[in-house]
């Protein structure tokens, strides 16, 4: 299974609004976000302010604000008595991938034109790490970081912010941590094609390889849903 869109709680970039701040809302947002993405709260599980305040040892205002942030991120949805963890459907995945394919193929094309030597070195290092990693969790982490480094190499903060949100929403459709890494040789081969195009500053090729890569990932996710 291709888990490019997935992430563990420590691998995925977080929205800029939650960075560089020490207030209680940011702290509770990051704690809740990590627990949701780790599968601590199953899909459809209700989240009540009172219970969360007791569990996290926090007052109601930061918990309430954190829940609203998470709803804005698409991880939660409003329920009769507060919020519940969003439940994913194949239709949701198709919609999210349609946006992700458009944005990340654009990011790959932009990275081909705008990457710096440091961006390229970072991508090379992460690709080499993925190709030599023998432990699934480490390989998966490197895979996630490769995609994030590519977004950053595009030097477009709007695209990066949107991709963070989309990949986070995709992650919610997996029950807990990913169970396997899938086909690392194929993933690494596809990443090599993307990287070669970026290195050659071939915008069109970078876009095309990224689109093919993500469309295969989408199709595998849909098959996974169908087999449940």
PDB file of C-alpha atoms in Angstrom:
ATOM      1  CA  UNK A   1       0.000   0.000   0.000  1.00  0.00           C
ATOM      2  CA  UNK A   2       1.247   3.466  -0.892  1.00  0.00           C
ATOM      3  CA  UNK A   3       1.076   5.631   2.211  1.00  0.00           C
ATOM      4  CA  UNK A   4       2.543   8.796   0.773  1.00  0.00           C
ATOM      5  CA  UNK A   5      -0.379  10.784   2.057  1.00  0.00           C
ATOM      6  CA  UNK A   6      -0.170   9.314   5.510  1.00  0.00           C
ATOM      7  CA  UNK A   7       1.975  10.331   8.388  1.00  0.00           C
ATOM      8  CA  UNK A   8       2.769   9.494  11.939  1.00  0.00           C
ATOM      9  CA  UNK A   9       2.073  12.118  14.542  1.00  0.00           C
ATOM     10  CA  UNK A  10       5.622  13.439  14.424  1.00  0.00           C
ATOM     11  CA  UNK A  11       6.175  13.389  10.661  1.00  0.00           C
ATOM     12  CA  UNK A  12       3.529  15.680   9.262  1.00  0.00           C
ATOM     13  CA  UNK A  13       4.125  19.399   9.072  1.00  0.00           C
ATOM     14  CA  UNK A  14       1.737  21.470  11.181  1.00  0.00           C
ATOM     15  CA  UNK A  15      -0.092  24.652  10.140  1.00  0.00           C
ATOM     16  CA  UNK A  16       1.918  27.832  10.611  1.00  0.00           C
ATOM     17  CA  UNK A  17      -0.747  29.202  12.961  1.00  0.00           C
ATOM     18  CA  UNK A  18       0.231  26.562  15.517  1.00  0.00           C
ATOM     19  CA  UNK A  19       3.972  27.178  15.307  1.00  0.00           C
ATOM     20  CA  UNK A  20       6.038  29.555  17.362  1.00  0.00           C
ATOM     21  CA  UNK A  21       3.332  30.043  19.959  1.00  0.00           C
ATOM     22  CA  UNK A  22       3.290  29.003  23.597  1.00  0.00           C
ATOM     23  CA  UNK A  23      -0.331  29.709  24.488  1.00  0.00           C
ATOM     24  CA  UNK A  24      -2.547  26.991  25.878  1.00  0.00           C
ATOM     25  CA  UNK A  25      -4.742  26.785  22.779  1.00  0.00           C
ATOM     26  CA  UNK A  26      -1.747  25.887  20.597  1.00  0.00           C
ATOM     27  CA  UNK A  27      -0.554  23.318  23.109  1.00  0.00           C
ATOM     28  CA  UNK A  28      -3.925  21.614  23.366  1.00  0.00           C
ATOM     29  CA  UNK A  29      -4.398  21.779  19.602  1.00  0.00           C
ATOM     30  CA  UNK A  30      -1.106  19.972  19.005  1.00  0.00           C
ATOM     31  CA  UNK A  31      -1.831  17.358  21.698  1.00  0.00           C
ATOM     32  CA  UNK A  32      -5.309  16.619  20.390  1.00  0.00           C
ATOM     33  CA  UNK A  33      -4.133  16.601  16.779  1.00  0.00           C
ATOM     34  CA  UNK A  34      -1.390  14.097  17.572  1.00  0.00           C
ATOM     35  CA  UNK A  35      -3.788  11.812  19.450  1.00  0.00           C
ATOM     36  CA  UNK A  36      -6.394  11.945  16.674  1.00  0.00           C
ATOM     37  CA  UNK A  37      -3.821  11.134  13.988  1.00  0.00           C
ATOM     38  CA  UNK A  38      -2.423   8.312  16.123  1.00  0.00           C
ATOM     39  CA  UNK A  39      -5.867   6.714  16.235  1.00  0.00           C
ATOM     40  CA  UNK A  40      -6.471   7.279  19.961  1.00  0.00           C
ATOM     41  CA  UNK A  41      -9.979   8.453  19.062  1.00  0.00           C
ATOM     42  CA  UNK A  42     -11.652   6.189  16.467  1.00  0.00           C
ATOM     43  CA  UNK A  43     -13.509   7.585  13.474  1.00  0.00           C
ATOM     44  CA  UNK A  44     -16.890   8.886  14.582  1.00  0.00           C
ATOM     45  CA  UNK A  45     -15.869   9.042  18.242  1.00  0.00           C
ATOM     46  CA  UNK A  46     -17.479  11.940  20.139  1.00  0.00           C
ATOM     47  CA  UNK A  47     -15.176  14.507  21.728  1.00  0.00           C
ATOM     48  CA  UNK A  48     -16.699  16.350  24.684  1.00  0.00           C
ATOM     49  CA  UNK A  49     -15.082  19.395  26.229  1.00  0.00           C
ATOM     50  CA  UNK A  50     -15.592  18.264  29.831  1.00  0.00           C
ATOM     51  CA  UNK A  51     -14.005  14.868  29.291  1.00  0.00           C
ATOM     52  CA  UNK A  52     -11.093  16.330  27.349  1.00  0.00           C
ATOM     53  CA  UNK A  53     -10.465  18.944  30.037  1.00  0.00           C
ATOM     54  CA  UNK A  54     -10.141  16.147  32.582  1.00  0.00           C
ATOM     55  CA  UNK A  55      -7.965  13.984  30.350  1.00  0.00           C
ATOM     56  CA  UNK A  56      -5.589  16.766  29.349  1.00  0.00           C
ATOM     57  CA  UNK A  57      -5.669  18.759  32.565  1.00  0.00           C
ATOM     58  CA  UNK A  58      -6.692  21.907  30.728  1.00  0.00           C
ATOM     59  CA  UNK A  59      -9.377  24.552  31.109  1.00  0.00           C
ATOM     60  CA  UNK A  60     -12.384  24.662  28.798  1.00  0.00           C
ATOM     61  CA  UNK A  61     -11.462  27.717  26.726  1.00  0.00           C
ATOM     62  CA  UNK A  62      -8.248  26.344  25.137  1.00  0.00           C
ATOM     63  CA  UNK A  63      -9.892  22.947  24.606  1.00  0.00           C
ATOM     64  CA  UNK A  64     -12.893  24.565  22.929  1.00  0.00           C
ATOM     65  CA  UNK A  65     -10.674  26.689  20.691  1.00  0.00           C
ATOM     66  CA  UNK A  66      -8.469  23.701  19.832  1.00  0.00           C
ATOM     67  CA  UNK A  67     -11.537  21.701  18.812  1.00  0.00           C
ATOM     68  CA  UNK A  68     -12.625  24.523  16.526  1.00  0.00           C
ATOM     69  CA  UNK A  69      -9.152  24.624  14.940  1.00  0.00           C
ATOM     70  CA  UNK A  70      -9.289  20.865  14.352  1.00  0.00           C
ATOM     71  CA  UNK A  71     -12.730  21.165  12.777  1.00  0.00           C
ATOM     72  CA  UNK A  72     -11.319  23.832  10.465  1.00  0.00           C
ATOM     73  CA  UNK A  73      -8.500  21.423   9.557  1.00  0.00           C
ATOM     74  CA  UNK A  74     -11.099  18.838   8.561  1.00  0.00           C
ATOM     75  CA  UNK A  75     -10.191  16.340  11.288  1.00  0.00           C
ATOM     76  CA  UNK A  76     -13.404  16.863  13.268  1.00  0.00           C
ATOM     77  CA  UNK A  77     -17.008  17.548  12.380  1.00  0.00           C
ATOM     78  CA  UNK A  78     -19.744  19.086  14.474  1.00  0.00           C
ATOM     79  CA  UNK A  79     -22.128  16.751  16.271  1.00  0.00           C
ATOM     80  CA  UNK A  80     -25.247  17.231  18.388  1.00  0.00           C
ATOM     81  CA  UNK A  81     -23.188  17.554  21.564  1.00  0.00           C
ATOM     82  CA  UNK A  82     -19.914  19.061  20.423  1.00  0.00           C
ATOM     83  CA  UNK A  83     -17.605  17.376  17.935  1.00  0.00           C
ATOM     84  CA  UNK A  84     -16.778  13.937  16.633  1.00  0.00           C
ATOM     85  CA  UNK A  85     -13.803  12.547  14.718  1.00  0.00           C
ATOM     86  CA  UNK A  86     -14.479  12.757  11.029  1.00  0.00           C
ATOM     87  CA  UNK A  87     -15.350   9.522   9.258  1.00  0.00           C
ATOM     88  CA  UNK A  88     -13.943   9.030   5.793  1.00  0.00           C
ATOM     89  CA  UNK A  89     -15.626   7.568   2.726  1.00  0.00           C
ATOM     90  CA  UNK A  90     -14.193   6.601  -0.667  1.00  0.00           C
ATOM     91  CA  UNK A  91     -15.901   9.690  -2.092  1.00  0.00           C
ATOM     92  CA  UNK A  92     -14.058  11.892   0.420  1.00  0.00           C
ATOM     93  CA  UNK A  93     -10.743  10.341  -0.575  1.00  0.00           C
ATOM     94  CA  UNK A  94     -11.432  10.901  -4.271  1.00  0.00           C
ATOM     95  CA  UNK A  95     -12.296  14.565  -3.642  1.00  0.00           C
ATOM     96  CA  UNK A  96      -9.231  15.182  -1.496  1.00  0.00           C
ATOM     97  CA  UNK A  97      -6.941  13.454  -3.982  1.00  0.00           C
ATOM     98  CA  UNK A  98      -8.335  15.540  -6.835  1.00  0.00           C
ATOM     99  CA  UNK A  99      -7.149  18.634  -4.975  1.00  0.00           C
ATOM    100  CA  UNK A 100      -3.893  17.066  -3.852  1.00  0.00           C
ATOM    101  CA  UNK A 101      -2.947  15.875  -7.335  1.00  0.00           C
ATOM    102  CA  UNK A 102      -3.515  19.346  -8.744  1.00  0.00           C
ATOM    103  CA  UNK A 103      -1.574  21.107  -5.998  1.00  0.00           C
ATOM    104  CA  UNK A 104       1.326  18.697  -5.595  1.00  0.00           C
ATOM    105  CA  UNK A 105       1.908  18.341  -9.321  1.00  0.00           C
ATOM    106  CA  UNK A 106       2.036  22.152  -9.384  1.00  0.00           C
ATOM    107  CA  UNK A 107       4.491  22.038  -6.476  1.00  0.00           C
ATOM    108  CA  UNK A 108       6.692  19.550  -8.345  1.00  0.00           C
ATOM    109  CA  UNK A 109       6.732  21.791 -11.411  1.00  0.00           C
ATOM    110  CA  UNK A 110       7.532  24.828  -9.291  1.00  0.00           C
ATOM    111  CA  UNK A 111      10.280  22.921  -7.474  1.00  0.00           C
ATOM    112  CA  UNK A 112      11.867  22.087 -10.822  1.00  0.00           C
ATOM    113  CA  UNK A 113      12.078  25.792 -11.614  1.00  0.00           C
ATOM    114  CA  UNK A 114      12.750  27.313  -8.194  1.00  0.00           C
ATOM    115  CA  UNK A 115      14.725  24.789  -6.143  1.00  0.00           C
ATOM    116  CA  UNK A 116      17.937  25.887  -4.498  1.00  0.00           C
ATOM    117  CA  UNK A 117      21.061  23.790  -4.053  1.00  0.00           C
ATOM    118  CA  UNK A 118      20.008  23.264  -0.439  1.00  0.00           C
ATOM    119  CA  UNK A 119      16.548  22.048  -1.517  1.00  0.00           C
ATOM    120  CA  UNK A 120      18.110  19.568  -3.922  1.00  0.00           C
ATOM    121  CA  UNK A 121      20.590  18.336  -1.318  1.00  0.00           C
ATOM    122  CA  UNK A 122      17.737  17.808   1.147  1.00  0.00           C
ATOM    123  CA  UNK A 123      15.713  15.841  -1.405  1.00  0.00           C
ATOM    124  CA  UNK A 124      18.752  13.763  -2.383  1.00  0.00           C
ATOM    125  CA  UNK A 125      19.453  12.940   1.251  1.00  0.00           C
ATOM    126  CA  UNK A 126      15.883  11.914   2.001  1.00  0.00           C
ATOM    127  CA  UNK A 127      15.677   9.806  -1.150  1.00  0.00           C
ATOM    128  CA  UNK A 128      18.902   8.011  -0.277  1.00  0.00           C
ATOM    129  CA  UNK A 129      17.595   7.444   3.249  1.00  0.00           C
ATOM    130  CA  UNK A 130      14.401   5.871   1.871  1.00  0.00           C
ATOM    131  CA  UNK A 131      16.328   3.642  -0.513  1.00  0.00           C
ATOM    132  CA  UNK A 132      18.639   2.285   2.189  1.00  0.00           C
ATOM    133  CA  UNK A 133      16.211   2.089   5.116  1.00  0.00           C
ATOM    134  CA  UNK A 134      15.522  -1.489   6.161  1.00  0.00           C
ATOM    135  CA  UNK A 135      13.005  -0.780   8.894  1.00  0.00           C
ATOM    136  CA  UNK A 136       9.481   0.051   7.753  1.00  0.00           C
ATOM    137  CA  UNK A 137       8.781   2.882  10.163  1.00  0.00           C
ATOM    138  CA  UNK A 138      11.984   4.720   9.246  1.00  0.00           C
ATOM    139  CA  UNK A 139      11.400   4.231   5.524  1.00  0.00           C
ATOM    140  CA  UNK A 140       7.851   5.514   5.854  1.00  0.00           C
ATOM    141  CA  UNK A 141       9.020   8.552   7.811  1.00  0.00           C
ATOM    142  CA  UNK A 142      11.580   9.344   5.125  1.00  0.00           C
ATOM    143  CA  UNK A 143       8.903   8.963   2.471  1.00  0.00           C
ATOM    144  CA  UNK A 144       6.671  11.506   4.179  1.00  0.00           C
ATOM    145  CA  UNK A 145       9.549  13.914   4.625  1.00  0.00           C
ATOM    146  CA  UNK A 146      10.535  13.601   0.961  1.00  0.00           C
ATOM    147  CA  UNK A 147       7.124  14.913  -0.054  1.00  0.00           C
ATOM    148  CA  UNK A 148       7.276  17.717   2.499  1.00  0.00           C
ATOM    149  CA  UNK A 149      10.745  18.731   1.306  1.00  0.00           C
ATOM    150  CA  UNK A 150       9.431  18.874  -2.250  1.00  0.00           C
ATOM    151  CA  UNK A 151       6.585  21.189  -1.184  1.00  0.00           C
ATOM    152  CA  UNK A 152       9.120  23.466   0.464  1.00  0.00           C
ATOM    153  CA  UNK A 153      11.361  23.362  -2.611  1.00  0.00           C
ATOM    154  CA  UNK A 154       8.470  24.889  -4.572  1.00  0.00           C
ATOM    155  CA  UNK A 155       8.803  28.044  -2.428  1.00  0.00           C
ATOM    156  CA  UNK A 156       5.059  28.658  -2.408  1.00  0.00           C
ATOM    157  CA  UNK A 157       3.722  28.967   1.137  1.00  0.00           C
ATOM    158  CA  UNK A 158       0.085  28.900   0.029  1.00  0.00           C
ATOM    159  CA  UNK A 159       0.478  25.551  -1.727  1.00  0.00           C
ATOM    160  CA  UNK A 160       2.395  24.150   1.241  1.00  0.00           C
ATOM    161  CA  UNK A 161      -0.318  25.218   3.693  1.00  0.00           C
ATOM    162  CA  UNK A 162      -3.047  23.655   1.577  1.00  0.00           C
ATOM    163  CA  UNK A 163      -1.122  20.406   1.146  1.00  0.00           C
ATOM    164  CA  UNK A 164      -0.572  20.159   4.900  1.00  0.00           C
ATOM    165  CA  UNK A 165      -4.311  20.357   5.401  1.00  0.00           C
ATOM    166  CA  UNK A 166      -5.126  17.853   2.643  1.00  0.00           C
ATOM    167  CA  UNK A 167      -2.600  15.246   3.738  1.00  0.00           C
ATOM    168  CA  UNK A 168      -3.786  15.594   7.333  1.00  0.00           C
ATOM    169  CA  UNK A 169      -7.348  14.924   6.215  1.00  0.00           C
ATOM    170  CA  UNK A 170      -6.216  11.838   4.311  1.00  0.00           C
ATOM    171  CA  UNK A 171      -4.443  10.574   7.407  1.00  0.00           C
ATOM    172  CA  UNK A 172      -7.675  10.568   9.405  1.00  0.00           C
ATOM    173  CA  UNK A 173      -9.055   7.849   7.161  1.00  0.00           C
ATOM    174  CA  UNK A 174      -6.498   5.356   8.459  1.00  0.00           C
ATOM    175  CA  UNK A 175      -7.329   3.677  11.725  1.00  0.00           C
ATOM    176  CA  UNK A 176      -4.253   4.354  13.823  1.00  0.00           C
ATOM    177  CA  UNK A 177      -0.664   4.076  12.591  1.00  0.00           C
ATOM    178  CA  UNK A 178      -0.182   2.568   9.117  1.00  0.00           C
ATOM    179  CA  UNK A 179       0.261  -1.193   9.335  1.00  0.00           C
ATOM    180  CA  UNK A 180       2.760  -1.578   6.505  1.00  0.00           C
ATOM    181  CA  UNK A 181       4.896   0.377   4.120  1.00  0.00           C
ATOM    182  CA  UNK A 182       3.744  -1.441   0.993  1.00  0.00           C
ATOM    183  CA  UNK A 183       5.959  -1.378  -2.106  1.00  0.00           C
ATOM    184  CA  UNK A 184       9.096   0.566  -1.177  1.00  0.00           C
ATOM    185  CA  UNK A 185      10.980  -0.288  -4.364  1.00  0.00           C
ATOM    186  CA  UNK A 186       8.176   1.079  -6.528  1.00  0.00           C
ATOM    187  CA  UNK A 187       7.780   4.175  -4.361  1.00  0.00           C
ATOM    188  CA  UNK A 188      11.498   4.864  -4.464  1.00  0.00           C
ATOM    189  CA  UNK A 189      11.560   4.382  -8.234  1.00  0.00           C
ATOM    190  CA  UNK A 190       8.759   6.900  -8.674  1.00  0.00           C
ATOM    191  CA  UNK A 191      10.474   9.347  -6.329  1.00  0.00           C
ATOM    192  CA  UNK A 192      13.675   8.948  -8.378  1.00  0.00           C
ATOM    193  CA  UNK A 193      11.806   9.929 -11.546  1.00  0.00           C
ATOM    194  CA  UNK A 194      10.402  13.013  -9.842  1.00  0.00           C
ATOM    195  CA  UNK A 195      13.798  13.919  -8.417  1.00  0.00           C
ATOM    196  CA  UNK A 196      15.522  13.493 -11.789  1.00  0.00           C
ATOM    197  CA  UNK A 197      13.022  15.872 -13.383  1.00  0.00           C
ATOM    198  CA  UNK A 198      13.517  18.449 -10.627  1.00  0.00           C
ATOM    199  CA  UNK A 199      17.295  18.188 -10.958  1.00  0.00           C
ATOM    200  CA  UNK A 200      17.022  18.723 -14.726  1.00  0.00           C
ATOM    201  CA  UNK A 201      14.666  21.675 -14.144  1.00  0.00           C
ATOM    202  CA  UNK A 202      12.152  19.911 -16.370  1.00  0.00           C
ATOM    203  CA  UNK A 203       8.887  21.429 -15.161  1.00  0.00           C
ATOM    204  CA  UNK A 204       6.587  19.386 -17.403  1.00  0.00           C
ATOM    205  CA  UNK A 205       8.207  16.060 -16.552  1.00  0.00           C
ATOM    206  CA  UNK A 206       8.163  16.805 -12.818  1.00  0.00           C
ATOM    207  CA  UNK A 207       4.449  17.577 -12.985  1.00  0.00           C
ATOM    208  CA  UNK A 208       3.692  14.429 -14.958  1.00  0.00           C
ATOM    209  CA  UNK A 209       5.660  12.055 -12.754  1.00  0.00           C
ATOM    210  CA  UNK A 210       4.097  13.490  -9.613  1.00  0.00           C
ATOM    211  CA  UNK A 211       0.601  13.201 -11.069  1.00  0.00           C
ATOM    212  CA  UNK A 212       1.178   9.536 -11.987  1.00  0.00           C
ATOM    213  CA  UNK A 213       2.644   8.841  -8.551  1.00  0.00           C
ATOM    214  CA  UNK A 214      -0.323  10.300  -6.685  1.00  0.00           C
ATOM    215  CA  UNK A 215      -2.949   8.793  -8.962  1.00  0.00           C
ATOM    216  CA  UNK A 216      -1.532   5.345  -8.273  1.00  0.00           C
ATOM    217  CA  UNK A 217      -1.643   6.094  -4.556  1.00  0.00           C
ATOM    218  CA  UNK A 218      -5.273   7.206  -4.890  1.00  0.00           C
ATOM    219  CA  UNK A 219      -6.250   4.045  -6.731  1.00  0.00           C
ATOM    220  CA  UNK A 220      -4.634   1.858  -4.082  1.00  0.00           C
ATOM    221  CA  UNK A 221      -6.505   3.669  -1.333  1.00  0.00           C
ATOM    222  CA  UNK A 222      -9.805   3.171  -3.124  1.00  0.00           C
ATOM    223  CA  UNK A 223      -9.073  -0.546  -3.484  1.00  0.00           C
ATOM    224  CA  UNK A 224      -8.296  -0.670   0.231  1.00  0.00           C
ATOM    225  CA  UNK A 225     -11.687   0.857   1.015  1.00  0.00           C
ATOM    226  CA  UNK A 226     -13.411  -1.636  -1.289  1.00  0.00           C
ATOM    227  CA  UNK A 227     -11.784  -4.607   0.456  1.00  0.00           C
ATOM    228  CA  UNK A 228     -13.005  -3.626   3.937  1.00  0.00           C
TER     229      UNK A 228
END
